[in-house]
Amino acid sequence: MSAATQARQGEAMSAATQARHWYWQRISAMVLAACVLVHLVTIVYAVRSGLSGEALLARTRGSVAFAVFYTMFVLACAVHVPIGLARIAEEWLGWRERASALAARAVALAIVAMGLRAVYAMVFA
Amino acid sequence: MSTLRVSIWRGRDDGRFVTYEVPRQASQTVLDVVTHVQRHVDPSLSYRFACRVGMCGSCAMTVNGVARWTCRTHVSKVVDGKSSNRGGVPVSRPAPMATSDAGDAAVDGTTEGSDGDGGSLTIAPLANLPVIKDLVTDMREFFDKWARAKGQFKGASTRQDDFARVMPASPQRRLADAGIECIGCGVCYASCDVVAWRPDFAGPAALNRAWTLVNDVRDVQQPQRLRAVAGDAGCHACHTQGSCTERCPKQLAPTAAIAGLKRATARAAMRGKL
């Protein structure tokens, strides 16, 4: 629709933005597919070599690889999850685009904050 | 002579299923059944049909929960829920009651020797569309969405210009031809979950037509078309569930068309051209 129509209909997002959301959703899904696989392998390894707090921290503290990998994981989640939740809110709860866009932004910030805080705690604290 | 028990939706969006008994024939389509009810049992039944030979798409209805062309659906294929709702396609109206309405249902004159065991059928109007009366739906929104998705051809040639030369075997023309046979019957639209969840979603037919025009090298409103089909009222709301492709009576693939639109709009957005 034209910008004028968009403004009239109170649409929060332009066609270009929505198209970008679509391909960022796909790109982040590819990143997550790889991350989840590595994460599962890591869990299997961790289960075998000890799950106590000390055992985990002994492996992650000071590990640059861990920091890099899980930061990437957190950022991919922060892209993928909010877009998905916004769509679900619109289709299943009947939310309007403005409301779902706002909630998505809030969820994205929460994931970044909590996720990076966790990575920091495991590696640098 | 056995009889078929058929439950037909009567009323508007509010209404109820009324059960009729119809003689079961050896070779009989669902349209034959509806026609029999209207001609011999209850003349107030409203329904649409035209060609009755599987060309026009006017007779599309919901049969045992599935959108089909009734003139091309043999009773033997769908009776007793043989071809009933196979997972996921929305059935927007409540299931029929077991008892028929005594005032309306009348067994056809040929009751002698009828054992009533010709099976049963449920016929309702197409889903996702407002009901005008009985089996007739209001298809205006279906066609309005087609127009909003820029489903019309616009060229730049005049009668003074030479013919456009489009090779049928060219990749773009092949893509357009794969979807060009759509006759706007509404079966795909009625089968789509996303249309049920998002009232403003353009739907498979409108987007399929837009895709054939995206691949028409003569058309001059491509940027406007891509803008019209992008977003959650357009191709991006499709979750690739594929009920449209599964049910299309002409074996078209709106799912593939929508995937093509997603690629085209993504490319345009990345180049700042959307």
Short mmCIF file of C-alpha atoms in Angstrom, two decimals:
data_model
loop_
_atom_site.label_atom_id
_atom_site.label_comp_id
_atom_site.label_asym_id
_atom_site.label_seq_id
_atom_site.Cartn_x
_atom_site.Cartn_y
_atom_site.Cartn_z
CA MET A 1 0.00 0.00 0.00
CA SER A 2 1.15 3.59 -0.44
CA ALA A 3 2.54 5.62 2.44
CA ALA A 4 -0.68 7.66 2.43
CA THR A 5 -2.86 4.56 2.71
CA GLN A 6 -0.58 3.24 5.41
CA ALA A 7 -0.87 6.42 7.45
CA ARG A 8 -4.64 6.43 7.00
CA GLN A 9 -5.00 2.86 8.12
CA GLY A 10 -2.73 3.46 11.11
CA GLU A 11 -0.34 0.69 10.02
CA ALA A 12 2.68 0.59 12.27
CA MET A 13 5.00 -0.96 9.70
CA SER A 14 5.79 -0.31 6.05
CA ALA A 15 5.88 -3.08 3.46
CA ALA A 16 9.69 -2.91 3.43
CA THR A 17 9.90 -3.33 7.22
CA GLN A 18 7.57 -6.31 7.16
CA ALA A 19 9.56 -7.90 4.34
CA ARG A 20 12.75 -7.34 6.36
CA HIS A 21 11.16 -8.94 9.42
CA TRP A 22 10.43 -11.96 7.27
CA TYR A 23 13.96 -12.51 6.04
CA TRP A 24 15.55 -11.70 9.39
CA GLN A 25 13.24 -14.34 10.87
CA ARG A 26 14.57 -16.84 8.34
CA ILE A 27 18.21 -15.84 8.81
CA SER A 28 18.01 -16.00 12.60
CA ALA A 29 16.28 -19.40 12.26
CA MET A 30 19.28 -20.70 10.32
CA VAL A 31 21.64 -19.38 13.01
CA LEU A 32 19.47 -20.95 15.73
CA ALA A 33 19.35 -24.30 13.94
CA ALA A 34 23.15 -24.44 14.07
CA CYS A 35 23.34 -23.09 17.62
CA VAL A 36 20.76 -25.52 18.98
CA LEU A 37 22.65 -28.46 17.52
CA VAL A 38 25.92 -27.35 19.10
CA HIS A 39 24.08 -26.61 22.36
CA LEU A 40 22.60 -30.13 22.48
CA VAL A 41 26.00 -31.70 21.90
CA THR A 42 27.41 -29.48 24.65
CA ILE A 43 24.66 -30.56 27.04
CA VAL A 44 25.39 -34.23 26.38
CA TYR A 45 29.07 -33.56 27.09
CA ALA A 46 28.23 -31.58 30.24
CA VAL A 47 25.96 -34.31 31.58
CA ARG A 48 28.82 -36.77 31.31
CA SER A 49 31.46 -34.54 32.85
CA GLY A 50 29.55 -33.00 35.74
CA LEU A 51 26.55 -30.77 36.27
CA SER A 52 27.34 -29.09 39.58
CA GLY A 53 27.74 -25.30 39.64
CA GLU A 54 31.48 -25.60 40.17
CA ALA A 55 31.89 -28.12 37.35
CA LEU A 56 30.00 -25.91 34.88
CA LEU A 57 31.79 -22.71 35.85
CA ALA A 58 35.15 -24.43 35.73
CA ARG A 59 34.50 -25.11 32.05
CA THR A 60 32.99 -21.75 31.12
CA ARG A 61 34.96 -19.26 33.18
CA GLY A 62 37.38 -17.34 30.97
CA SER A 63 36.27 -19.23 27.84
CA VAL A 64 36.22 -16.83 24.89
CA ALA A 65 34.68 -19.52 22.68
CA PHE A 66 31.79 -19.93 25.12
CA ALA A 67 31.28 -16.17 25.29
CA VAL A 68 31.27 -15.71 21.53
CA PHE A 69 29.05 -18.69 20.81
CA TYR A 70 26.42 -17.94 23.45
CA THR A 71 26.37 -14.22 22.65
CA MET A 72 25.53 -15.17 19.06
CA PHE A 73 22.85 -17.52 20.41
CA VAL A 74 21.33 -14.76 22.58
CA LEU A 75 21.28 -12.26 19.72
CA ALA A 76 19.70 -14.76 17.32
CA CYS A 77 17.00 -15.45 19.93
CA ALA A 78 16.47 -11.72 20.41
CA VAL A 79 15.71 -11.41 16.68
CA HIS A 80 13.72 -14.61 16.19
CA VAL A 81 11.53 -14.87 19.31
CA PRO A 82 9.90 -11.40 19.31
CA ILE A 83 8.91 -11.57 15.63
CA GLY A 84 7.35 -14.99 16.18
CA LEU A 85 5.53 -13.94 19.36
CA ALA A 86 4.13 -10.85 17.64
CA ARG A 87 2.64 -12.99 14.86
CA ILE A 88 1.17 -15.44 17.39
CA ALA A 89 -0.35 -12.55 19.37
CA GLU A 90 -1.96 -11.21 16.20
CA GLU A 91 -3.27 -14.55 14.94
CA TRP A 92 -4.35 -16.22 18.17
CA LEU A 93 -5.06 -13.33 20.55
CA GLY A 94 -6.28 -10.86 17.92
CA TRP A 95 -3.78 -8.15 18.92
CA ARG A 96 -3.43 -5.14 16.65
CA GLU A 97 -0.11 -4.56 14.90
CA ARG A 98 0.86 -1.61 17.12
CA ALA A 99 0.35 -3.59 20.33
CA SER A 100 2.23 -6.65 19.08
CA ALA A 101 5.12 -4.49 17.76
CA LEU A 102 5.49 -2.83 21.17
CA ALA A 103 5.40 -6.12 23.03
CA ALA A 104 7.93 -7.57 20.58
CA ARG A 105 10.34 -4.73 21.26
CA ALA A 106 9.98 -5.27 25.02
CA VAL A 107 10.61 -9.02 24.68
CA ALA A 108 13.67 -8.37 22.50
CA LEU A 109 15.18 -6.06 25.13
CA ALA A 110 14.44 -8.56 27.88
CA ILE A 111 16.14 -11.39 25.98
CA VAL A 112 19.22 -9.29 25.24
CA ALA A 113 19.47 -8.09 28.85
CA MET A 114 18.92 -11.44 30.53
CA GLY A 115 20.90 -13.41 27.97
CA LEU A 116 24.01 -11.24 27.95
CA ARG A 117 23.87 -11.03 31.73
CA ALA A 118 23.94 -14.82 31.88
CA VAL A 119 26.87 -15.03 29.46
CA TYR A 120 28.75 -12.45 31.49
CA ALA A 121 28.08 -14.37 34.71
CA MET A 122 29.32 -17.65 33.21
CA VAL A 123 32.48 -16.25 31.62
CA PHE A 124 33.66 -13.06 33.27
CA ALA A 125 32.25 -13.00 36.80
CA MET B 1 -33.71 -48.19 -3.56
CA SER B 2 -31.58 -46.92 -0.72
CA THR B 3 -31.73 -43.38 0.53
CA LEU B 4 -28.97 -40.98 1.43
CA ARG B 5 -29.33 -38.85 4.56
CA VAL B 6 -27.95 -35.43 3.78
CA SER B 7 -27.59 -32.60 6.32
CA ILE B 8 -27.66 -29.21 4.62
CA TRP B 9 -26.99 -25.82 6.19
CA ARG B 10 -30.07 -23.62 6.19
CA GLY B 11 -30.08 -19.96 7.18
CA ARG B 12 -27.37 -17.32 7.20
CA ASP B 13 -24.29 -17.20 9.44
CA ASP B 14 -26.76 -18.16 12.18
CA GLY B 15 -28.69 -21.18 11.08
CA ARG B 16 -28.84 -24.89 11.49
CA PHE B 17 -28.35 -28.14 9.64
CA VAL B 18 -31.54 -29.71 8.31
CA THR B 19 -31.53 -33.36 7.31
CA TYR B 20 -33.16 -34.55 4.11
CA GLU B 21 -33.50 -37.98 2.57
CA VAL B 22 -32.58 -38.33 -1.06
CA PRO B 23 -32.67 -41.42 -3.30
CA ARG B 24 -29.19 -42.87 -3.62
CA GLN B 25 -28.15 -43.45 -7.21
CA ALA B 26 -25.32 -45.60 -8.52
CA SER B 27 -23.60 -42.63 -10.14
CA GLN B 28 -24.41 -39.42 -8.32
CA THR B 29 -22.59 -36.19 -7.54
CA VAL B 30 -23.12 -34.00 -4.49
CA LEU B 31 -24.54 -31.34 -6.84
CA ASP B 32 -27.11 -33.91 -8.00
CA VAL B 33 -28.10 -34.38 -4.36
CA VAL B 34 -28.50 -30.65 -3.70
CA THR B 35 -30.44 -30.22 -6.95
CA HIS B 36 -32.77 -33.08 -5.99
CA VAL B 37 -33.53 -31.48 -2.61
CA GLN B 38 -34.32 -28.14 -4.20
CA ARG B 39 -36.48 -29.58 -6.98
CA HIS B 40 -38.36 -32.32 -5.15
CA VAL B 41 -38.13 -31.74 -1.41
CA ASP B 42 -37.68 -28.09 -0.43
CA PRO B 43 -37.77 -25.43 -3.17
CA SER B 44 -36.62 -22.76 -0.71
CA LEU B 45 -33.05 -24.16 -0.66
CA SER B 46 -30.59 -21.68 -2.19
CA TYR B 47 -27.38 -22.76 -3.88
CA ARG B 48 -25.10 -21.76 -6.77
CA PHE B 49 -24.07 -23.72 -9.82
CA ALA B 50 -23.53 -23.02 -13.50
CA CYS B 51 -21.68 -25.37 -15.83
CA ARG B 52 -22.16 -28.55 -13.70
CA VAL B 53 -19.20 -30.11 -15.54
CA GLY B 54 -16.21 -28.97 -13.49
CA MET B 55 -15.19 -25.85 -15.41
CA CYS B 56 -16.65 -22.79 -13.73
CA GLY B 57 -16.12 -23.34 -9.99
CA SER B 58 -19.53 -21.89 -9.04
CA CYS B 59 -20.69 -24.99 -7.14
CA ALA B 60 -17.94 -24.96 -4.52
CA MET B 61 -19.30 -25.93 -1.07
CA THR B 62 -18.06 -27.56 2.13
CA VAL B 63 -18.74 -31.31 1.96
CA ASN B 64 -18.06 -33.25 5.17
CA GLY B 65 -15.86 -30.37 6.32
CA VAL B 66 -13.80 -30.11 3.12
CA ALA B 67 -14.19 -27.43 0.42
CA ARG B 68 -14.88 -29.09 -2.95
CA TRP B 69 -16.58 -28.61 -6.30
CA THR B 70 -19.87 -30.45 -5.75
CA CYS B 71 -20.37 -31.24 -9.46
CA ARG B 72 -17.03 -33.05 -9.45
CA THR B 73 -17.55 -34.89 -6.17
CA HIS B 74 -19.10 -38.32 -6.45
CA VAL B 75 -21.28 -39.21 -3.48
CA SER B 76 -19.58 -42.62 -3.32
CA LYS B 77 -16.24 -40.90 -2.65
CA VAL B 78 -17.41 -38.85 0.32
CA VAL B 79 -20.43 -40.64 1.80
CA ASP B 80 -20.36 -41.58 5.51
CA GLY B 81 -17.41 -39.30 6.14
CA LYS B 82 -15.06 -41.32 3.90
CA SER B 83 -13.33 -38.15 2.78
CA SER B 84 -14.03 -36.16 5.92
CA ASN B 85 -11.98 -33.43 7.53
CA ARG B 86 -8.39 -34.61 7.28
CA GLY B 87 -6.65 -32.65 9.98
CA GLY B 88 -6.47 -28.91 10.24
CA VAL B 89 -8.86 -27.38 7.75
CA PRO B 90 -11.21 -25.11 9.71
CA VAL B 91 -14.85 -26.14 9.97
CA SER B 92 -16.52 -22.94 10.95
CA ARG B 93 -19.99 -24.27 11.61
CA PRO B 94 -21.21 -26.67 14.29
CA ALA B 95 -21.65 -30.34 13.48
CA PRO B 96 -25.12 -31.41 12.37
CA MET B 97 -27.68 -32.65 14.89
CA ALA B 98 -28.65 -36.30 14.71
CA THR B 99 -32.38 -35.62 14.30
CA SER B 100 -33.97 -33.94 11.32
CA ASP B 101 -36.49 -31.12 11.47
CA ALA B 102 -39.90 -32.79 11.05
CA GLY B 103 -41.43 -29.76 9.40
CA ASP B 104 -38.86 -29.38 6.65
CA ALA B 105 -37.50 -32.80 5.79
CA ALA B 106 -39.67 -34.88 3.56
CA VAL B 107 -38.73 -38.25 2.29
CA ASP B 108 -38.94 -38.40 -1.46
CA GLY B 109 -42.01 -40.16 -2.93
CA THR B 110 -39.99 -43.32 -3.62
CA THR B 111 -40.01 -44.62 -0.09
CA GLU B 112 -41.24 -48.05 -1.05
CA GLY B 113 -38.55 -50.54 -0.39
CA SER B 114 -36.12 -47.85 0.77
CA ASP B 115 -33.89 -49.08 3.55
CA GLY B 116 -32.39 -45.65 4.22
CA ASP B 117 -28.92 -47.10 4.30
CA GLY B 118 -27.39 -45.14 1.44
CA GLY B 119 -25.09 -43.40 3.90
CA SER B 120 -24.93 -39.79 5.07
CA LEU B 121 -23.41 -36.49 3.98
CA THR B 122 -23.02 -32.99 5.41
CA ILE B 123 -23.14 -30.00 3.08
CA ALA B 124 -22.38 -26.47 4.23
CA PRO B 125 -21.46 -23.23 2.43
CA LEU B 126 -17.79 -22.35 1.83
CA ALA B 127 -15.91 -21.36 4.99
CA ASN B 128 -14.29 -17.97 5.62
CA LEU B 129 -17.04 -16.10 3.75
CA PRO B 130 -20.27 -14.49 5.00
CA VAL B 131 -23.36 -16.56 4.24
CA ILE B 132 -26.09 -14.88 2.19
CA LYS B 133 -28.50 -17.81 2.42
CA ASP B 134 -28.11 -21.56 2.86
CA LEU B 135 -25.27 -22.65 0.56
CA VAL B 136 -24.66 -19.25 -1.04
CA THR B 137 -21.79 -17.09 0.24
CA ASP B 138 -20.94 -13.44 -0.30
CA MET B 139 -17.75 -13.49 -2.36
CA ARG B 140 -17.20 -9.75 -2.57
CA GLU B 141 -14.33 -9.70 -0.05
CA PHE B 142 -12.64 -12.58 -1.92
CA PHE B 143 -12.58 -10.50 -5.12
CA ASP B 144 -11.84 -7.21 -3.37
CA LYS B 145 -8.69 -8.79 -1.94
CA TRP B 146 -7.77 -9.90 -5.45
CA ALA B 147 -7.97 -6.26 -6.55
CA ARG B 148 -6.06 -4.99 -3.50
CA ALA B 149 -3.21 -7.41 -4.24
CA LYS B 150 -2.93 -5.73 -7.67
CA GLY B 151 -4.29 -8.83 -9.40
CA GLN B 152 -4.99 -6.87 -12.58
CA PHE B 153 -2.78 -6.64 -15.64
CA LYS B 154 -1.57 -3.20 -16.68
CA GLY B 155 0.47 -2.79 -19.86
CA ALA B 156 2.15 0.13 -21.61
CA SER B 157 1.58 -0.86 -25.26
CA THR B 158 -1.01 0.68 -27.51
CA ARG B 159 -2.66 -0.67 -30.67
CA GLN B 160 0.00 1.21 -32.64
CA ASP B 161 2.77 -0.89 -31.12
CA ASP B 162 3.91 -4.27 -32.34
CA PHE B 163 2.82 -7.42 -30.47
CA ALA B 164 4.70 -8.24 -27.32
CA ARG B 165 6.89 -11.30 -27.83
CA VAL B 166 6.82 -13.61 -24.83
CA MET B 167 8.42 -17.03 -25.26
CA PRO B 168 6.21 -19.69 -23.62
CA ALA B 169 9.27 -21.69 -22.59
CA SER B 170 10.95 -18.75 -20.87
CA PRO B 171 11.42 -19.25 -17.10
CA GLN B 172 9.13 -16.36 -16.17
CA ARG B 173 6.35 -17.43 -18.52
CA ARG B 174 6.54 -21.00 -17.19
CA LEU B 175 6.06 -19.66 -13.67
CA ALA B 176 3.12 -17.52 -14.76
CA ASP B 177 1.53 -20.37 -16.73
CA ALA B 178 1.75 -22.68 -13.71
CA GLY B 179 -0.78 -20.52 -11.89
CA ILE B 180 -2.73 -18.86 -14.69
CA GLU B 181 -5.67 -21.31 -14.81
CA CYS B 182 -7.27 -20.02 -11.60
CA ILE B 183 -10.99 -19.36 -12.06
CA GLY B 184 -11.63 -17.80 -8.67
CA CYS B 185 -13.76 -20.58 -7.18
CA GLY B 186 -12.75 -19.81 -3.59
CA VAL B 187 -11.90 -23.37 -2.51
CA CYS B 188 -8.34 -22.38 -1.54
CA TYR B 189 -9.58 -19.33 0.35
CA ALA B 190 -12.11 -21.45 2.22
CA SER B 191 -9.42 -23.99 3.12
CA CYS B 192 -6.88 -21.50 4.47
CA ASP B 193 -6.31 -21.36 8.23
CA VAL B 194 -4.56 -17.99 7.99
CA VAL B 195 -7.60 -16.46 6.28
CA ALA B 196 -9.64 -17.72 9.23
CA TRP B 197 -7.19 -16.22 11.74
CA ARG B 198 -6.45 -12.92 9.95
CA PRO B 199 -9.48 -11.32 8.29
CA ASP B 200 -7.27 -8.94 6.30
CA PHE B 201 -5.02 -11.65 4.81
CA ALA B 202 -5.23 -11.47 1.01
CA GLY B 203 -5.49 -15.24 0.71
CA PRO B 204 -4.05 -17.83 -1.67
CA ALA B 205 -6.05 -16.96 -4.81
CA ALA B 206 -5.26 -13.24 -4.79
CA LEU B 207 -1.58 -13.91 -4.12
CA ASN B 208 -1.41 -16.65 -6.75
CA ARG B 209 -2.80 -14.22 -9.32
CA ALA B 210 -0.37 -11.51 -8.19
CA TRP B 211 2.49 -13.98 -8.72
CA THR B 212 1.40 -14.72 -12.29
CA LEU B 213 1.48 -10.98 -12.95
CA VAL B 214 4.85 -10.53 -11.22
CA ASN B 215 6.09 -12.97 -13.86
CA ASP B 216 4.36 -11.16 -16.72
CA VAL B 217 7.11 -9.25 -18.51
CA ARG B 218 4.60 -6.88 -20.14
CA ASP B 219 3.16 -5.59 -16.86
CA VAL B 220 4.24 -2.11 -15.79
CA GLN B 221 3.11 -1.90 -12.17
CA GLN B 222 5.53 -4.36 -10.60
CA PRO B 223 6.84 -2.06 -7.81
CA GLN B 224 3.27 -1.23 -6.72
CA ARG B 225 2.33 -4.91 -6.86
CA LEU B 226 5.24 -6.01 -4.67
CA ARG B 227 4.33 -3.32 -2.17
CA ALA B 228 0.70 -4.48 -2.24
CA VAL B 229 1.55 -8.14 -1.55
CA ALA B 230 4.21 -7.57 1.14
CA GLY B 231 3.38 -7.62 4.82
CA ASP B 232 0.99 -9.55 7.02
CA ALA B 233 -2.04 -8.65 4.93
CA GLY B 234 -0.03 -10.14 2.06
CA CYS B 235 2.33 -13.00 1.43
CA HIS B 236 4.26 -12.78 4.71
CA ALA B 237 1.36 -14.07 6.78
CA CYS B 238 1.37 -17.41 4.95
CA HIS B 239 2.67 -20.23 7.16
CA THR B 240 3.09 -22.68 4.29
CA GLN B 241 0.49 -25.08 5.68
CA GLY B 242 -0.51 -25.92 2.11
CA SER B 243 -4.25 -26.56 2.42
CA CYS B 244 -4.74 -24.37 -0.65
CA THR B 245 -2.43 -26.48 -2.81
CA GLU B 246 -3.93 -29.68 -1.40
CA ARG B 247 -7.51 -28.66 -2.23
CA CYS B 248 -7.21 -26.66 -5.48
CA PRO B 249 -9.50 -28.39 -8.01
CA LYS B 250 -7.23 -27.26 -10.83
CA GLN B 251 -4.09 -28.56 -9.14
CA LEU B 252 -2.55 -25.11 -8.85
CA ALA B 253 0.00 -24.36 -6.14
CA PRO B 254 -0.68 -21.06 -4.36
CA THR B 255 1.86 -22.14 -1.73
CA ALA B 256 4.61 -22.05 -4.36
CA ALA B 257 3.33 -18.73 -5.71
CA ILE B 258 3.41 -17.21 -2.23
CA ALA B 259 6.93 -18.54 -1.67
CA GLY B 260 7.89 -16.79 -4.90
CA LEU B 261 6.34 -13.55 -3.69
CA LYS B 262 8.29 -13.85 -0.42
CA ARG B 263 11.53 -14.18 -2.39
CA ALA B 264 10.63 -11.28 -4.70
CA THR B 265 9.66 -8.93 -1.87
CA ALA B 266 12.75 -9.89 0.18
CA ARG B 267 14.97 -9.11 -2.82
CA ALA B 268 13.22 -5.79 -3.38
CA ALA B 269 13.44 -4.86 0.32
CA MET B 270 17.16 -5.67 0.42
CA ARG B 271 17.73 -3.40 -2.57
CA GLY B 272 15.66 -0.62 -1.02
CA LYS B 273 13.11 -0.92 -3.80
CA LEU B 274 10.09 -1.96 -1.78
#
